[in-house]
PDB file of C-alpha atoms in Angstrom:
ATOM      1  CA  MET Z   1     207.879 -79.195  -0.082  1.00 42.00           C
ATOM      2  CA  SER Z   2     208.664 -75.643  -1.204  1.00 43.00           C
ATOM      3  CA  ALA Z   3     206.347 -73.427  -3.234  1.00 44.00           C
ATOM      4  CA  GLU Z   4     209.086 -73.110  -5.845  1.00 49.00           C
ATOM      5  CA  GLY Z   5     209.262 -76.902  -6.234  1.00 46.00           C
ATOM      6  CA  ALA Z   6     205.471 -77.207  -6.651  1.00 42.00           C
ATOM      7  CA  LEU Z   7     205.409 -74.378  -9.205  1.00 41.00           C
ATOM      8  CA  ALA Z   8     208.264 -75.966 -11.169  1.00 46.00           C
ATOM      9  CA  ARG Z   9     206.403 -79.313 -11.238  1.00 45.00           C
ATOM     10  CA  LEU Z  10     203.208 -77.580 -12.363  1.00 39.00           C
ATOM     11  CA  ILE Z  11     205.017 -75.778 -15.178  1.00 45.00           C
ATOM     12  CA  ARG Z  12     206.743 -79.006 -16.297  1.00 50.00           C
ATOM     13  CA  SER Z  13     203.491 -80.984 -16.248  1.00 50.00           C
ATOM     14  CA  ALA Z  14     201.363 -78.396 -18.110  1.00 47.00           C
ATOM     15  CA  PRO Z  15     202.499 -79.431 -21.634  1.00 52.00           C
ATOM     16  CA  SER Z  16     201.903 -83.115 -20.925  1.00 48.00           C
ATOM     17  CA  ARG Z  17     198.403 -82.394 -19.532  1.00 44.00           C
ATOM     18  CA  ALA Z  18     197.591 -80.219 -22.560  1.00 46.00           C
ATOM     19  CA  ALA Z  19     198.803 -82.957 -24.912  1.00 47.00           C
ATOM     20  CA  ALA Z  20     196.716 -85.547 -23.060  1.00 46.00           C
ATOM     21  CA  ALA Z  21     193.636 -83.317 -23.298  1.00 45.00           C
ATOM     22  CA  GLU Z  22     194.166 -82.837 -27.036  1.00 62.00           C
ATOM     23  CA  ALA Z  23     194.903 -86.508 -27.776  1.00 73.00           C
ATOM     24  CA  GLU Z  24     191.995 -88.270 -29.427  1.00 87.00           C
ATOM     25  CA  ALA Z  25     190.476 -91.337 -27.824  1.00 94.00           C
ATOM     26  CA  CYS Z  26     188.285 -94.162 -29.066  1.00 95.00           C
ATOM     27  CA  GLU Z  27     184.660 -93.151 -28.589  1.00 94.00           C
ATOM     28  CA  LEU Z  28     183.755 -96.730 -27.671  1.00 91.00           C
ATOM     29  CA  CYS Z  29     186.453 -97.871 -25.220  1.00 93.00           C
ATOM     30  CA  ALA Z  30     188.338 -94.585 -24.491  1.00 94.00           C
ATOM     31  CA  ALA Z  31     191.706 -96.035 -25.561  1.00 94.00           C
ATOM     32  CA  PRO Z  32     194.071 -93.530 -27.207  1.00 94.00           C
ATOM     33  CA  VAL Z  33     193.983 -93.576 -31.014  1.00 94.00           C
ATOM     34  CA  ALA Z  34     196.753 -92.812 -33.487  1.00 91.00           C
ATOM     35  CA  GLU Z  35     196.544 -89.717 -35.676  1.00 89.00           C
ATOM     36  CA  ALA Z  36     195.401 -91.913 -38.579  1.00 88.00           C
ATOM     37  CA  HIS Z  37     192.631 -94.071 -37.129  1.00 92.00           C
ATOM     38  CA  PRO Z  38     189.397 -95.746 -38.264  1.00 94.00           C
ATOM     39  CA  HIS Z  39     185.983 -94.103 -38.037  1.00 93.00           C
ATOM     40  CA  LEU Z  40     182.438 -95.347 -37.568  1.00 93.00           C
ATOM     41  CA  TYR Z  41     179.476 -93.602 -39.128  1.00 90.00           C
ATOM     42  CA  ASP Z  42     176.602 -93.297 -36.670  1.00 88.00           C
ATOM     43  CA  THR Z  43     173.478 -93.579 -38.850  1.00 84.00           C
ATOM     44  CA  ALA Z  44     171.171 -92.379 -36.057  1.00 82.00           C
ATOM     45  CA  ASP Z  45     173.092 -89.143 -35.424  1.00 83.00           C
ATOM     46  CA  ALA Z  46     174.534 -88.738 -38.970  1.00 82.00           C
ATOM     47  CA  ASP Z  47     177.953 -88.239 -37.420  1.00 85.00           C
ATOM     48  CA  VAL Z  48     181.397 -89.822 -37.514  1.00 90.00           C
ATOM     49  CA  ARG Z  49     182.948 -91.407 -34.408  1.00 91.00           C
ATOM     50  CA  CYS Z  50     186.661 -92.025 -33.823  1.00 93.00           C
ATOM     51  CA  VAL Z  51     187.540 -95.627 -32.924  1.00 94.00           C
ATOM     52  CA  CYS Z  52     190.672 -97.631 -32.201  1.00 94.00           C
ATOM     53  CA  ARG Z  53     191.677-100.465 -34.516  1.00 93.00           C
ATOM     54  CA  PRO Z  54     190.554-103.271 -32.158  1.00 93.00           C
ATOM     55  CA  CYS Z  55     187.065-101.737 -31.809  1.00 92.00           C
ATOM     56  CA  SER Z  56     186.838-101.137 -35.571  1.00 91.00           C
ATOM     57  CA  VAL Z  57     187.195-104.887 -36.179  1.00 90.00           C
ATOM     58  CA  LEU Z  58     183.879-105.421 -34.377  1.00 89.00           C
ATOM     59  CA  PHE Z  59     182.089-103.432 -37.077  1.00 87.00           C
ATOM     60  CA  ALA Z  60     183.693-104.959 -40.173  1.00 81.00           C
ATOM     61  CA  GLY Z  61     181.164-106.405 -42.607  1.00 73.00           C
ATOM     62  CA  ASP Z  62     177.822-106.851 -40.884  1.00 65.00           C
ATOM     63  CA  GLY Z  63     179.381-106.842 -37.429  1.00 59.00           C
ATOM     64  CA  ALA Z  64     178.208-105.286 -34.172  1.00 65.00           C
ATOM     65  CA  GLY Z  65     175.946-102.301 -33.833  1.00 64.00           C
ATOM     66  CA  GLU Z  66     172.778-103.737 -35.416  1.00 71.00           C
ATOM     67  CA  GLY Z  67     173.197-101.424 -38.386  1.00 74.00           C
ATOM     68  CA  ARG Z  68     173.470 -98.207 -36.375  1.00 82.00           C
ATOM     69  CA  TYR Z  69     177.248 -98.008 -36.771  1.00 87.00           C
ATOM     70  CA  ARG Z  70     178.948 -98.555 -40.118  1.00 89.00           C
ATOM     71  CA  LEU Z  71     182.711 -98.843 -40.499  1.00 91.00           C
ATOM     72  CA  VAL Z  72     183.936 -96.084 -42.816  1.00 94.00           C
ATOM     73  CA  PRO Z  73     186.040 -97.599 -45.623  1.00 93.00           C
ATOM     74  CA  ARG Z  74     189.389 -96.136 -46.708  1.00 92.00           C
ATOM     75  CA  ARG Z  75     188.840 -96.370 -50.483  1.00 95.00           C
ATOM     76  CA  ARG Z  76     189.487 -93.263 -52.573  1.00 97.00           C
ATOM     77  CA  LEU Z  77     188.936 -93.401 -56.309  1.00 97.00           C
ATOM     78  CA  ARG Z  78     189.520 -90.528 -58.725  1.00 97.00           C
ATOM     79  CA  LEU Z  79     186.872 -90.417 -61.459  1.00 97.00           C
ATOM     80  CA  PRO Z  80     186.747 -88.764 -64.853  1.00 95.00           C
ATOM     81  CA  PRO Z  81     184.329 -85.786 -64.957  1.00 92.00           C
ATOM     82  CA  VAL Z  82     180.808 -86.789 -63.910  1.00 92.00           C
ATOM     83  CA  ASP Z  83     177.809 -84.760 -65.114  1.00 91.00           C
ATOM     84  CA  THR Z  84     176.366 -83.934 -61.702  1.00 91.00           C
ATOM     85  CA  ALA Z  85     174.303 -81.064 -63.180  1.00 88.00           C
ATOM     86  CA  VAL Z  86     171.561 -83.657 -63.788  1.00 90.00           C
ATOM     87  CA  LEU Z  87     171.185 -83.907 -59.994  1.00 92.00           C
ATOM     88  CA  GLY Z  88     170.012 -80.297 -59.776  1.00 89.00           C
ATOM     89  CA  VAL Z  89     172.440 -79.074 -57.107  1.00 86.00           C
ATOM     90  CA  PRO Z  90     173.543 -75.519 -57.934  1.00 80.00           C
ATOM     91  CA  VAL Z  91     176.930 -75.456 -56.168  1.00 83.00           C
ATOM     92  CA  GLY Z  92     180.384 -76.427 -57.361  1.00 89.00           C
ATOM     93  CA  LEU Z  93     181.782 -77.823 -54.098  1.00 94.00           C
ATOM     94  CA  VAL Z  94     179.499 -80.618 -52.903  1.00 95.00           C
ATOM     95  CA  PHE Z  95     179.351 -84.267 -51.921  1.00 96.00           C
ATOM     96  CA  PHE Z  96     176.625 -86.820 -52.634  1.00 96.00           C
ATOM     97  CA  VAL Z  97     175.879 -89.713 -50.294  1.00 96.00           C
ATOM     98  CA  PRO Z  98     173.582 -92.592 -51.281  1.00 95.00           C
ATOM     99  CA  ARG Z  99     171.704 -93.738 -48.162  1.00 92.00           C
ATOM    100  CA  SER Z 100     170.576 -97.165 -46.997  1.00 88.00           C
ATOM    101  CA  ASP Z 101     166.931 -96.116 -47.283  1.00 90.00           C
ATOM    102  CA  GLY Z 102     167.324 -95.404 -51.030  1.00 91.00           C
ATOM    103  CA  THR Z 103     167.564 -91.623 -50.733  1.00 94.00           C
ATOM    104  CA  VAL Z 104     170.564 -89.584 -51.854  1.00 96.00           C
ATOM    105  CA  THR Z 105     171.698 -86.460 -50.039  1.00 95.00           C
ATOM    106  CA  ALA Z 106     173.879 -83.650 -51.316  1.00 95.00           C
ATOM    107  CA  GLN Z 107     175.860 -81.549 -48.878  1.00 93.00           C
ATOM    108  CA  GLY Z 108     177.915 -78.462 -49.550  1.00 90.00           C
ATOM    109  CA  PRO Z 109     180.265 -76.735 -47.123  1.00 88.00           C
ATOM    110  CA  SER Z 110     179.479 -73.234 -45.911  1.00 84.00           C
ATOM    111  CA  PRO Z 111     180.774 -70.918 -43.196  1.00 84.00           C
ATOM    112  CA  ALA Z 112     178.049 -72.288 -40.911  1.00 81.00           C
ATOM    113  CA  GLY Z 113     178.725 -75.988 -41.611  1.00 77.00           C
ATOM    114  CA  ALA Z 114     177.186 -78.298 -44.224  1.00 82.00           C
ATOM    115  CA  MET Z 115     174.099 -77.288 -46.211  1.00 87.00           C
ATOM    116  CA  ARG Z 116     172.002 -80.351 -47.090  1.00 91.00           C
ATOM    117  CA  TRP Z 117     169.599 -81.187 -49.927  1.00 90.00           C
ATOM    118  CA  GLU Z 118     167.812 -84.343 -50.953  1.00 93.00           C
ATOM    119  CA  VAL Z 119     168.572 -85.389 -54.530  1.00 94.00           C
ATOM    120  CA  ASP Z 120     166.070 -87.052 -56.851  1.00 94.00           C
ATOM    121  CA  ALA Z 121     166.807 -90.773 -56.425  1.00 93.00           C
ATOM    122  CA  ALA Z 122     165.846 -91.578 -60.042  1.00 94.00           C
ATOM    123  CA  ALA Z 123     168.315 -88.962 -61.323  1.00 95.00           C
ATOM    124  CA  TRP Z 124     171.028 -90.535 -59.154  1.00 96.00           C
ATOM    125  CA  GLN Z 125     170.207 -93.990 -60.546  1.00 95.00           C
ATOM    126  CA  ARG Z 126     170.544 -92.686 -64.118  1.00 95.00           C
ATOM    127  CA  LEU Z 127     173.889 -91.086 -63.255  1.00 95.00           C
ATOM    128  CA  ALA Z 128     175.096 -94.305 -61.593  1.00 95.00           C
ATOM    129  CA  ALA Z 129     174.104 -96.268 -64.707  1.00 94.00           C
ATOM    130  CA  ALA Z 130     176.262 -93.916 -66.798  1.00 93.00           C
ATOM    131  CA  CYS Z 131     179.179 -94.104 -64.305  1.00 95.00           C
ATOM    132  CA  PRO Z 132     179.393 -97.674 -62.914  1.00 95.00           C
ATOM    133  CA  PRO Z 133     181.751 -96.860 -59.981  1.00 96.00           C
ATOM    134  CA  LEU Z 134     178.901 -94.810 -58.471  1.00 96.00           C
ATOM    135  CA  ALA Z 135     176.666 -97.888 -58.393  1.00 94.00           C
ATOM    136  CA  GLY Z 136     179.325 -99.714 -56.343  1.00 94.00           C
ATOM    137  CA  MET Z 137     179.545 -97.105 -53.572  1.00 96.00           C
ATOM    138  CA  THR Z 138     178.960 -98.303 -50.012  1.00 93.00           C
ATOM    139  CA  ARG Z 139     175.776 -96.627 -48.797  1.00 92.00           C
ATOM    140  CA  ASP Z 140     175.996 -94.108 -45.951  1.00 92.00           C
ATOM    141  CA  VAL Z 141     179.803 -94.246 -45.691  1.00 94.00           C
ATOM    142  CA  GLU Z 142     181.113 -93.353 -49.167  1.00 96.00           C
ATOM    143  CA  ALA Z 143     180.463 -90.165 -51.098  1.00 97.00           C
ATOM    144  CA  LEU Z 144     180.904 -88.692 -54.536  1.00 97.00           C
ATOM    145  CA  LEU Z 145     182.972 -85.574 -53.772  1.00 97.00           C
ATOM    146  CA  VAL Z 146     182.863 -82.910 -56.494  1.00 96.00           C
ATOM    147  CA  ASN Z 147     184.765 -79.657 -56.942  1.00 95.00           C
ATOM    148  CA  THR Z 148     183.846 -77.728 -60.068  1.00 93.00           C
ATOM    149  CA  ALA Z 149     184.180 -74.316 -58.383  1.00 90.00           C
ATOM    150  CA  ARG Z 150     186.511 -71.715 -59.869  1.00 88.00           C
ATOM    151  CA  GLY Z 151     187.348 -73.827 -62.958  1.00 88.00           C
ATOM    152  CA  SER Z 152     188.252 -77.045 -61.114  1.00 91.00           C
ATOM    153  CA  GLU Z 153     187.259 -80.507 -62.390  1.00 93.00           C
ATOM    154  CA  GLN Z 154     187.664 -82.848 -59.428  1.00 95.00           C
ATOM    155  CA  HIS Z 155     185.457 -85.930 -58.995  1.00 96.00           C
ATOM    156  CA  TRP Z 156     186.254 -88.538 -56.355  1.00 97.00           C
ATOM    157  CA  ILE Z 157     184.644 -91.416 -54.512  1.00 98.00           C
ATOM    158  CA  VAL Z 158     185.843 -90.935 -50.938  1.00 98.00           C
ATOM    159  CA  PRO Z 159     185.022 -92.014 -47.381  1.00 96.00           C
ATOM    160  CA  VAL Z 160     182.505 -89.679 -45.734  1.00 95.00           C
ATOM    161  CA  ASP Z 161     185.065 -88.652 -43.127  1.00 92.00           C
ATOM    162  CA  ASP Z 162     187.050 -86.960 -45.926  1.00 95.00           C
ATOM    163  CA  CYS Z 163     183.930 -84.927 -46.706  1.00 94.00           C
ATOM    164  CA  PHE Z 164     183.497 -83.916 -43.085  1.00 90.00           C
ATOM    165  CA  ARG Z 165     187.172 -82.822 -43.003  1.00 92.00           C
ATOM    166  CA  MET Z 166     186.525 -80.665 -46.075  1.00 93.00           C
ATOM    167  CA  VAL Z 167     183.434 -79.087 -44.457  1.00 91.00           C
ATOM    168  CA  ALA Z 168     185.476 -78.301 -41.319  1.00 91.00           C
ATOM    169  CA  LEU Z 169     188.275 -76.818 -43.430  1.00 93.00           C
ATOM    170  CA  VAL Z 170     185.882 -74.452 -45.266  1.00 92.00           C
ATOM    171  CA  ARG Z 171     184.271 -73.415 -42.011  1.00 91.00           C
ATOM    172  CA  ARG Z 172     187.673 -72.737 -40.401  1.00 92.00           C
ATOM    173  CA  GLU Z 173     189.166 -70.794 -43.321  1.00 92.00           C
ATOM    174  CA  TRP Z 174     186.105 -68.777 -44.434  1.00 90.00           C
ATOM    175  CA  ARG Z 175     186.355 -65.000 -43.887  1.00 89.00           C
ATOM    176  CA  GLY Z 176     183.720 -62.333 -44.569  1.00 86.00           C
ATOM    177  CA  LEU Z 177     180.860 -62.692 -47.030  1.00 81.00           C
ATOM    178  CA  SER Z 178     182.791 -64.127 -49.978  1.00 80.00           C
ATOM    179  CA  GLY Z 179     185.186 -66.448 -48.161  1.00 83.00           C
ATOM    180  CA  GLY Z 180     188.246 -64.222 -48.210  1.00 84.00           C
ATOM    181  CA  GLY Z 181     191.663 -65.124 -49.580  1.00 88.00           C
ATOM    182  CA  ARG Z 182     192.318 -68.262 -47.521  1.00 91.00           C
ATOM    183  CA  VAL Z 183     189.435 -70.622 -48.206  1.00 91.00           C
ATOM    184  CA  TRP Z 184     189.957 -71.428 -51.904  1.00 91.00           C
ATOM    185  CA  PRO Z 185     193.730 -72.069 -51.662  1.00 93.00           C
ATOM    186  CA  ALA Z 186     192.936 -74.359 -48.699  1.00 94.00           C
ATOM    187  CA  VAL Z 187     190.303 -76.224 -50.771  1.00 93.00           C
ATOM    188  CA  GLU Z 188     192.802 -76.597 -53.639  1.00 94.00           C
ATOM    189  CA  ARG Z 189     195.398 -78.032 -51.226  1.00 95.00           C
ATOM    190  CA  PHE Z 190     192.795 -80.429 -49.806  1.00 95.00           C
ATOM    191  CA  PHE Z 191     192.095 -81.860 -53.275  1.00 95.00           C
ATOM    192  CA  ALA Z 192     195.785 -81.870 -54.252  1.00 94.00           C
ATOM    193  CA  GLU Z 193     196.532 -84.009 -51.200  1.00 94.00           C
ATOM    194  CA  LEU Z 194     193.875 -86.638 -51.942  1.00 93.00           C
ATOM    195  CA  THR Z 195     195.524 -89.884 -52.996  1.00 93.00           C
ATOM    196  CA  GLU Z 196     193.919 -92.959 -54.473  1.00 92.00           C
ATOM    197  CA  GLN Z 197     193.476 -95.906 -52.123  1.00 88.00           C
ATOM    198  CA  ARG Z 198     191.833 -99.149 -53.166  1.00 83.00           C
TER     199      ARG Z 198
END
């Protein structure tokens, strides 16, 4: 075998190896997953795991995992404006997640990742009474996503993985102390691309 032949094979195989390294895999069985794939929320680590469709079936309803893993739903519901000021969170780009233990957390994206606060549970209950779709959210895996920054009025119930995508987007696009010129157009595009799913 010549050196030229080995080099040619190496050059030809480099893109396929790079693509294989970048391809996502199920975090349970290691099978490749499609670009649009289900997610599990790991309640112990407060993180989202990629899974293939066959593995996701195991966690439907009260399936496997003894409550540690919750299947993230796909529902997205656009809401009329919700008065989240009563929750006492002083930022305009934030998401609220009711938890299985009765607490409610608020998280806002920042250049360093998500900032997190605990919200008064009684205030959340009053807000949910005034906006019934909030009372029907699936705990731990659905969030009220709010964008009132820079004159926006966006209120959605979304899967938590959408919120994590938004946090990653802000972190990726943020420049300097004020965010720079890329972050807010990217946030606007993110919300413009949200579509309702029932």
